[in-house]
Amino acid sequence: MAETTTAATAAAPTLEVRNLQTHFFTRAGVVRAVDDVSFTIGRGKVLGLVGESGSGKTVTGFSIMKLVDPPGRIVGGSILFQGKDLATRSEEEMRNLRGNRIAMIFQDPMMTLNPVLRIDTQMIETVQAHEKVSEADARARARDALGMVGIPSPDERLKSYPHQFSGGMRQRVAIAIALLHRPDLIVADEPTTALDVTIQGQILAEVQKLCATTGTAMLWITHDLSVVAGLADDIAVMYAGRVVEFGDVGEVLDKPLHPYTHGLIGSVPSRNKRGEPLRQIPGMTPSLLNLPEGCSFRARCPRAAADCIVMPELHPWLPQRLARCHHPHLEEVAAA
Amino acid sequence: MSQTQMQSQSQAEAPRVFTETETPMVELRQVSRRFAKKLDIAAKLARRLGADVREEIVHAVDHVDLRVRKGEVVGLVGESGCGKSTLGRIVAGILPQSEGQVLWNGQDVSTMQGEAAKIGKLRRQMIFQDPYASLNPRMRVADIVGEAPLVHGLTTRANFDTYVDEQMRRAGLDPAFKRRYPHQFSGGQRQRIGIARALAVAPEFIVCDEAVAALDVSIQAQILNLFMKLRRDLDLTYLFISHDLGVVEHLSDRVVIMYLGRVVEEAPTERVFSGANHPYTQSLLASVPRIGNRKRAFATVKGEIPSPLNPPPGCHFHPRCPHAFDRCRVEVPKLREIAPGQRSACHLNDAA
Ligand SMILES: Nc1ncnc2c1ncn2[C@@H]1O[C@H](COP(=O)(O)OP(=O)(O)OP(=O)(O)O)[C@@H](O)[C@H]1O
Ligand SMILES: Nc1ncnc2c1ncn2[C@@H]1O[C@H](COP(=O)(O)OP(=O)(O)O)[C@@H](O)[C@H]1O
Ligand code: SF4
Ligand code: SF4
Ligand SMILES: [Mg+2]
Ligand SMILES: [Mg+2]
């Protein structure tokens, strides 16, 4: 049963990832999918992890769950969950944590749901997998969880099969399952990307309420800066396998330090004058199989200089604001 | 919300003036498209055993009027399954309508014959969401881009290479890559191949169906800039289908909003974003996450999007509408003009 939140660990942040490295040892070479990822999520806080496709967001999420399959392997760094390194946990202990203290929500809810089982069967099984409770109590928990994610008439809905739900409803059920044990941490990988905006809005509102009321910490993975703007407390920006910027979501979006974050935000249509050409980042993301020497953003960066041939560290340029860059946009922060 | 405000805005920002009287390049009159949803085995069996099971009909597009004038960019928005792609395919001439008329430069396309019909169709091209699925994986880029122009006599065997090079360069692709296959390109480059292919037959009108939806923001900006440049250089007209209101706001002159097969509102872009009339448009705008928002409570529209197989009677939006009243449940509201250039289909407009 839930035993992890002891007085000794209560002060530690829910999740602290330090210099995480996860590589895939493929025949074509070593894919450095995650090559230096660090961030912290406090209790009840939402961290938005953003970056373009292939930047390593999903692999980061899977690494935290310790669900990376060969040829992939965590090769460096540490993942501290409530102060304790997950690397020291046995597979048995991990199985206990997963679905109980740490839950994952996937982009495709059918990764969570079993198509041939009724919703109540699945939810009751999930509850009883980690706790000794009666079926009636488990059912009551399932009903409450469905109510919490805004599913109307949960008693009736419990008797349905997944295919009887719309995409948005299915995703809500998957979120409800993730909530069953009131986990301390939820890793959510693009859970609303495939949904329509009105349905996405409903789910985001529920998620926000939930973290605030239950103290659950959330890692929200997305490529959509606008979703993160409204949902998250902090933001971590990834580029080519590394976190390049970390900080308070408002500060980072208003005054980005890293040239990549700067370019990314600048290219969002609403940050441009109507009808005028959008500001764009030239070039393309480099291949993770052979990254350039030094800063990976060098070939596309308008501020690149000779010293960028040396890979920068994620440095605290300002209080609570980190950037992996030799020449961050400090002048714009000062001007504010 | 006042009329004067609307006029001053459209004059200040619209780069072009479109008159209501000119003949539209493309016009749809009361166009509908129905699809029969085939019965599955279980349903067929049930019917054989005497159950009252009928083939279900989806009204993907339901009596739509649409006008796009030369040089205009019309944004078409709405949620998944509301009929945007179906409407786009009808406009592009690659899907026949079940009912209604499609006019090209004022002429009913069903009355066009031979060469005129062929050219009319070539002039309307479509660019798709998934650049990979819409490109033949076994064809080299040169053939993907150059095949149609060759067949239609826009180029010759002798000039083929120069022609293809020019098309690729215009879409921002290095002609050195023309011997490659689609899988050897990134998502953004594949979308450029789709653009080069569409432009190679010298179209005047392009339907873009979620053409940047699958791309990352920084690549999306490159492609959107390309669309805008091509519009200026080649005097193109676009129907721009997207669920991304930020993108639509940025490049459209006018926006058309659909809900479950019907057009519910249509207005100049500034008007839609500053003074939307239809309750659905208002809810949609309130739901869109914006990068300027901070830790805000997300506005929510209640309820699910109903099944298009069994849409609610009367106004399709009534089960989710905060203003619905008795009449909305029985009578379909008509799309009618409520301000210059702005049309909306809501019974609330009759009350005033
Ligand atoms: N060939 C077909 N056979 C049966 N039904 C179809 C067919 N094509 C479309 N439909 C139905 O018609 C409706 C409108 O579909 P359409 O593809 O036009 O939607 P859309 O607005 O483009 O959605 P999205 O945003 O998801 O692309 C949907 O209910 C869809 O399932
Ligand atoms: N099983 C795998 N084998 C080899 N490479 C992989 C595997 N899974 C992911 N990768 C690579 O790792 C990188 C990061 O992937 P991912 O985390 O899925 O990106 P994101 O979620 O940010 O789009 C990509 O280059 C991807 O191709
Ligand atoms: S380290 Fe140099 S190349 Fe890299 S982002 Fe900073 S300025 Fe640009
Ligand atoms: S017609 Fe009625 S239900 Fe439909 S949008 Fe207007 S007020 Fe709402
Ligand atoms: Mg991913
Ligand atoms: Mg579509």
mmCIF file of C-alpha atoms in Angstrom, chain A residues 93-330:
data_model
loop_
_atom_site.group_PDB
_atom_site.id
_atom_site.type_symbol
_atom_site.label_atom_id
_atom_site.label_comp_id
_atom_site.label_asym_id
_atom_site.label_seq_id
_atom_site.Cartn_x
_atom_site.Cartn_y
_atom_site.Cartn_z
ATOM 1 C CA GLU A 93 9.256 -2.311 -6.454
ATOM 2 C CA MET A 94 8.822 -0.454 -9.749
ATOM 3 C CA ARG A 95 5.768 -2.544 -10.622
ATOM 4 C CA ASN A 96 4.332 -1.523 -7.289
ATOM 5 C CA LEU A 97 5.001 2.141 -7.866
ATOM 6 C CA ARG A 98 3.642 2.123 -11.411
ATOM 7 C CA GLY A 99 -0.095 2.551 -11.552
ATOM 8 C CA ASN A 100 -0.071 3.198 -7.838
ATOM 9 C CA ARG A 101 2.196 6.132 -6.858
ATOM 10 C CA ILE A 102 3.250 6.975 -10.448
ATOM 11 C CA ALA A 103 0.817 6.729 -13.367
ATOM 12 C CA MET A 104 1.163 7.356 -17.081
ATOM 13 C CA ILE A 105 -1.373 8.688 -19.579
ATOM 14 C CA PHE A 106 -0.615 8.063 -23.235
ATOM 15 C CA GLN A 107 -1.593 9.941 -26.382
ATOM 16 C CA ASP A 108 -3.650 6.932 -27.426
ATOM 17 C CA PRO A 109 -6.023 5.963 -24.596
ATOM 18 C CA MET A 110 -6.198 2.414 -25.966
ATOM 19 C CA MET A 111 -2.655 1.936 -24.608
ATOM 20 C CA THR A 112 -4.379 1.966 -21.190
ATOM 21 C CA LEU A 113 -7.767 0.442 -21.983
ATOM 22 C CA ASN A 114 -8.520 -3.165 -22.779
ATOM 23 C CA PRO A 115 -10.999 -3.222 -25.681
ATOM 24 C CA VAL A 116 -12.726 -6.457 -24.649
ATOM 25 C CA LEU A 117 -13.374 -5.630 -20.997
ATOM 26 C CA ARG A 118 -16.108 -3.478 -19.540
ATOM 27 C CA ILE A 119 -14.903 -0.244 -17.932
ATOM 28 C CA ASP A 120 -15.963 -1.336 -14.439
ATOM 29 C CA THR A 121 -14.079 -4.641 -14.733
ATOM 30 C CA GLN A 122 -10.913 -2.807 -15.748
ATOM 31 C CA MET A 123 -11.169 -0.156 -13.082
ATOM 32 C CA ILE A 124 -11.998 -2.536 -10.250
ATOM 33 C CA GLU A 125 -9.095 -4.773 -11.265
ATOM 34 C CA THR A 126 -6.767 -1.794 -11.233
ATOM 35 C CA VAL A 127 -7.845 -0.780 -7.738
ATOM 36 C CA GLN A 128 -7.536 -4.303 -6.382
ATOM 37 C CA ALA A 129 -4.137 -4.828 -8.012
ATOM 38 C CA HIS A 130 -2.541 -2.513 -5.470
ATOM 39 C CA GLU A 131 -4.919 -2.437 -2.519
ATOM 40 C CA LYS A 132 -6.965 -4.966 -0.564
ATOM 41 C CA VAL A 133 -10.436 -3.488 -0.851
ATOM 42 C CA SER A 134 -13.862 -5.016 -1.345
ATOM 43 C CA GLU A 135 -15.415 -4.980 -4.788
ATOM 44 C CA ALA A 136 -18.077 -2.546 -3.610
ATOM 45 C CA ASP A 137 -15.452 -0.129 -2.335
ATOM 46 C CA ALA A 138 -13.419 -0.497 -5.522
ATOM 47 C CA ARG A 139 -16.527 0.233 -7.588
ATOM 48 C CA ALA A 140 -17.240 3.328 -5.524
ATOM 49 C CA ARG A 141 -13.673 4.507 -6.124
ATOM 50 C CA ALA A 142 -14.063 3.909 -9.868
ATOM 51 C CA ARG A 143 -17.314 5.872 -9.912
ATOM 52 C CA ASP A 144 -15.733 8.789 -8.063
ATOM 53 C CA ALA A 145 -12.772 8.831 -10.440
ATOM 54 C CA LEU A 146 -15.077 8.981 -13.479
ATOM 55 C CA GLY A 147 -17.002 11.802 -11.838
ATOM 56 C CA MET A 148 -13.778 13.653 -11.170
ATOM 57 C CA VAL A 149 -12.870 13.767 -14.871
ATOM 58 C CA GLY A 150 -16.321 15.056 -15.758
ATOM 59 C CA ILE A 151 -18.044 11.957 -17.102
ATOM 60 C CA PRO A 152 -21.800 12.348 -16.665
ATOM 61 C CA SER A 153 -23.845 9.493 -15.104
ATOM 62 C CA PRO A 154 -20.745 7.474 -14.122
ATOM 63 C CA ASP A 155 -22.810 4.560 -12.770
ATOM 64 C CA GLU A 156 -24.232 3.807 -16.193
ATOM 65 C CA ARG A 157 -20.965 4.552 -17.963
ATOM 66 C CA LEU A 158 -19.132 1.984 -15.853
ATOM 67 C CA LYS A 159 -21.091 -0.722 -17.639
ATOM 68 C CA SER A 160 -19.894 0.320 -21.106
ATOM 69 C CA TYR A 161 -17.087 -1.022 -23.255
ATOM 70 C CA PRO A 162 -14.336 1.304 -24.557
ATOM 71 C CA HIS A 163 -15.685 1.294 -28.130
ATOM 72 C CA GLN A 164 -18.941 2.806 -26.888
ATOM 73 C CA PHE A 165 -17.103 6.011 -25.954
ATOM 74 C CA SER A 166 -15.942 8.877 -28.157
ATOM 75 C CA GLY A 167 -12.200 9.635 -28.340
ATOM 76 C CA GLY A 168 -12.486 12.381 -25.743
ATOM 77 C CA MET A 169 -14.488 10.176 -23.360
ATOM 78 C CA ARG A 170 -11.983 7.345 -23.752
ATOM 79 C CA GLN A 171 -9.130 9.665 -22.865
ATOM 80 C CA ARG A 172 -11.077 10.763 -19.791
ATOM 81 C CA VAL A 173 -11.545 7.152 -18.731
ATOM 82 C CA ALA A 174 -7.794 6.600 -19.170
ATOM 83 C CA ILE A 175 -7.146 9.635 -16.973
ATOM 84 C CA ALA A 176 -9.672 8.352 -14.405
ATOM 85 C CA ILE A 177 -7.776 5.042 -14.294
ATOM 86 C CA ALA A 178 -4.538 6.935 -13.740
ATOM 87 C CA LEU A 179 -6.227 8.694 -10.807
ATOM 88 C CA LEU A 180 -7.585 5.601 -9.085
ATOM 89 C CA HIS A 181 -4.803 5.413 -6.534
ATOM 90 C CA ARG A 182 -4.427 9.159 -6.166
ATOM 91 C CA PRO A 183 -0.863 8.914 -7.476
ATOM 92 C CA ASP A 184 1.797 11.378 -6.404
ATOM 93 C CA LEU A 185 3.011 11.767 -9.969
ATOM 94 C CA ILE A 186 1.325 11.534 -13.373
ATOM 95 C CA VAL A 187 3.353 11.435 -16.587
ATOM 96 C CA ALA A 188 1.051 12.513 -19.424
ATOM 97 C CA ASP A 189 2.379 12.177 -22.991
ATOM 98 C CA GLU A 190 0.394 14.387 -25.411
ATOM 99 C CA PRO A 191 -2.952 13.211 -23.992
ATOM 100 C CA THR A 192 -5.071 15.889 -25.660
ATOM 101 C CA THR A 193 -3.204 16.335 -28.929
ATOM 102 C CA ALA A 194 -5.654 14.195 -30.913
ATOM 103 C CA LEU A 195 -8.752 15.789 -29.379
ATOM 104 C CA ASP A 196 -10.918 18.651 -30.538
ATOM 105 C CA VAL A 197 -10.429 21.994 -28.821
ATOM 106 C CA THR A 198 -13.742 22.053 -26.974
ATOM 107 C CA ILE A 199 -13.066 18.567 -25.574
ATOM 108 C CA GLN A 200 -9.424 19.431 -24.869
ATOM 109 C CA GLY A 201 -10.605 22.470 -22.917
ATOM 110 C CA GLN A 202 -12.869 20.307 -20.766
ATOM 111 C CA ILE A 203 -10.060 17.876 -19.939
ATOM 112 C CA LEU A 204 -7.485 20.591 -19.218
ATOM 113 C CA ALA A 205 -9.904 22.249 -16.813
ATOM 114 C CA GLU A 206 -10.390 18.960 -14.927
ATOM 115 C CA VAL A 207 -6.643 18.264 -14.796
ATOM 116 C CA GLN A 208 -5.905 21.706 -13.421
ATOM 117 C CA LYS A 209 -8.527 21.354 -10.696
ATOM 118 C CA LEU A 210 -7.211 17.946 -9.828
ATOM 119 C CA CYS A 211 -3.558 18.847 -9.286
ATOM 120 C CA ALA A 212 -4.582 21.793 -7.151
ATOM 121 C CA THR A 213 -6.883 19.717 -4.947
ATOM 122 C CA THR A 214 -5.049 16.377 -4.650
ATOM 123 C CA GLY A 215 -1.421 17.541 -4.645
ATOM 124 C CA THR A 216 -0.582 15.264 -7.571
ATOM 125 C CA ALA A 217 2.476 16.437 -9.492
ATOM 126 C CA MET A 218 2.163 16.289 -13.271
ATOM 127 C CA LEU A 219 4.624 16.022 -16.122
ATOM 128 C CA TRP A 220 2.659 17.215 -19.141
ATOM 129 C CA ILE A 221 4.431 16.383 -22.408
ATOM 130 C CA THR A 222 3.317 18.305 -25.480
ATOM 131 C CA HIS A 223 4.560 20.201 -28.496
ATOM 132 C CA ASP A 224 1.820 22.811 -28.030
ATOM 133 C CA LEU A 225 3.156 25.932 -26.298
ATOM 134 C CA SER A 226 -0.354 27.381 -25.971
ATOM 135 C CA VAL A 227 -1.572 24.432 -23.885
ATOM 136 C CA VAL A 228 1.449 24.708 -21.597
ATOM 137 C CA ALA A 229 0.909 28.461 -21.249
ATOM 138 C CA GLY A 230 -2.504 27.956 -19.670
ATOM 139 C CA LEU A 231 -1.870 24.730 -17.788
ATOM 140 C CA ALA A 232 1.661 24.562 -16.407
ATOM 141 C CA ASP A 233 3.528 26.220 -13.547
ATOM 142 C CA ASP A 234 6.967 25.562 -15.001
ATOM 143 C CA ILE A 235 8.256 24.724 -18.432
ATOM 144 C CA ALA A 236 11.209 22.677 -19.679
ATOM 145 C CA VAL A 237 12.144 23.093 -23.337
ATOM 146 C CA MET A 238 13.921 20.227 -25.101
ATOM 147 C CA TYR A 239 16.058 20.379 -28.201
ATOM 148 C CA ALA A 240 17.889 17.395 -29.706
ATOM 149 C CA GLY A 241 17.731 15.277 -26.548
ATOM 150 C CA ARG A 242 18.609 17.991 -24.043
ATOM 151 C CA VAL A 243 16.729 20.409 -21.838
ATOM 152 C CA VAL A 244 17.876 23.797 -23.125
ATOM 153 C CA GLU A 245 15.709 26.013 -20.929
ATOM 154 C CA PHE A 246 13.833 25.652 -17.661
ATOM 155 C CA GLY A 247 11.842 28.109 -15.569
ATOM 156 C CA ASP A 248 8.521 29.636 -14.612
ATOM 157 C CA VAL A 249 6.143 29.278 -17.545
ATOM 158 C CA GLY A 250 5.183 32.959 -17.710
ATOM 159 C CA GLU A 251 8.747 34.195 -17.483
ATOM 160 C CA VAL A 252 10.036 31.776 -20.100
ATOM 161 C CA LEU A 253 7.234 32.486 -22.580
ATOM 162 C CA ASP A 254 7.456 36.252 -22.116
ATOM 163 C CA LYS A 255 11.252 36.552 -21.967
ATOM 164 C CA PRO A 256 12.915 33.395 -23.250
ATOM 165 C CA LEU A 257 16.630 33.152 -22.572
ATOM 166 C CA HIS A 258 17.634 30.460 -25.057
ATOM 167 C CA PRO A 259 17.755 31.378 -28.770
ATOM 168 C CA TYR A 260 15.825 28.203 -29.649
ATOM 169 C CA THR A 261 12.981 28.990 -27.231
ATOM 170 C CA HIS A 262 13.074 32.530 -28.574
ATOM 171 C CA GLY A 263 12.690 31.329 -32.161
ATOM 172 C CA LEU A 264 10.014 28.796 -31.282
ATOM 173 C CA ILE A 265 7.819 31.340 -29.531
ATOM 174 C CA GLY A 266 8.443 33.881 -32.274
ATOM 175 C CA SER A 267 7.103 31.523 -34.933
ATOM 176 C CA VAL A 268 3.695 31.044 -33.273
ATOM 177 C CA PRO A 269 1.171 32.833 -35.545
ATOM 178 C CA SER A 270 -0.455 34.828 -32.735
ATOM 179 C CA ARG A 271 2.966 36.292 -31.850
ATOM 180 C CA ASN A 272 3.182 37.761 -35.357
ATOM 181 C CA LYS A 273 1.365 40.582 -37.084
ATOM 182 C CA ARG A 274 -1.595 39.354 -39.097
ATOM 183 C CA GLY A 275 -0.803 38.685 -42.735
ATOM 184 C CA GLU A 276 2.918 39.351 -42.363
ATOM 185 C CA PRO A 277 5.534 36.643 -42.849
ATOM 186 C CA LEU A 278 5.986 34.601 -39.689
ATOM 187 C CA ARG A 279 9.360 34.740 -38.012
ATOM 188 C CA GLN A 280 10.953 31.387 -38.673
ATOM 189 C CA ILE A 281 13.869 29.318 -37.442
ATOM 190 C CA PRO A 282 15.995 28.474 -40.474
ATOM 191 C CA GLY A 283 17.049 24.915 -41.227
ATOM 192 C CA MET A 284 16.047 21.657 -39.622
ATOM 193 C CA THR A 285 16.555 19.660 -36.444
ATOM 194 C CA PRO A 286 19.863 17.742 -36.630
ATOM 195 C CA SER A 287 19.929 13.947 -36.676
ATOM 196 C CA LEU A 288 20.440 12.448 -33.224
ATOM 197 C CA LEU A 289 22.760 9.881 -34.793
ATOM 198 C CA ASN A 290 25.449 12.456 -35.502
ATOM 199 C CA LEU A 291 24.963 15.681 -33.665
ATOM 200 C CA PRO A 292 27.272 18.560 -34.523
ATOM 201 C CA GLU A 293 30.138 19.286 -32.172
ATOM 202 C CA GLY A 294 29.361 21.801 -29.442
ATOM 203 C CA CYS A 295 25.906 23.374 -29.089
ATOM 204 C CA SER A 296 23.384 21.336 -31.117
ATOM 205 C CA PHE A 297 21.525 24.504 -32.128
ATOM 206 C CA ARG A 298 24.660 26.115 -33.551
ATOM 207 C CA ALA A 299 23.858 25.674 -37.265
ATOM 208 C CA ARG A 300 20.460 27.385 -36.889
ATOM 209 C CA CYS A 301 21.324 29.956 -34.230
ATOM 210 C CA PRO A 302 21.433 33.701 -35.027
ATOM 211 C CA ARG A 303 23.613 34.340 -31.946
ATOM 212 C CA ALA A 304 26.186 31.612 -32.531
ATOM 213 C CA ALA A 305 29.788 32.647 -31.924
ATOM 214 C CA ALA A 306 33.180 30.938 -31.913
ATOM 215 C CA ASP A 307 32.833 29.696 -28.311
ATOM 216 C CA CYS A 308 29.653 27.763 -29.206
ATOM 217 C CA ILE A 309 31.899 24.967 -30.424
ATOM 218 C CA VAL A 310 31.959 23.990 -26.727
ATOM 219 C CA MET A 311 28.725 22.417 -25.465
ATOM 220 C CA PRO A 312 27.142 24.787 -22.920
ATOM 221 C CA GLU A 313 25.859 23.589 -19.530
ATOM 222 C CA LEU A 314 22.331 24.227 -18.250
ATOM 223 C CA HIS A 315 23.297 27.317 -16.271
ATOM 224 C CA PRO A 316 21.262 29.372 -13.750
ATOM 225 C CA TRP A 317 21.601 32.750 -15.455
ATOM 226 C CA LEU A 318 18.884 34.232 -13.252
ATOM 227 C CA PRO A 319 17.198 33.028 -10.053
ATOM 228 C CA GLN A 320 15.075 29.970 -10.960
ATOM 229 C CA ARG A 321 15.890 30.406 -14.642
ATOM 230 C CA LEU A 322 18.189 28.003 -16.418
ATOM 231 C CA ALA A 323 19.425 28.053 -19.995
ATOM 232 C CA ARG A 324 21.933 25.946 -21.904
ATOM 233 C CA CYS A 325 23.556 28.711 -23.917
ATOM 234 C CA HIS A 326 26.724 30.832 -23.977
ATOM 235 C CA HIS A 327 24.867 33.930 -25.197
ATOM 236 C CA PRO A 328 21.334 33.949 -23.757
ATOM 237 C CA HIS A 329 18.872 36.797 -24.373
ATOM 238 C CA LEU A 330 19.661 38.500 -21.056
#
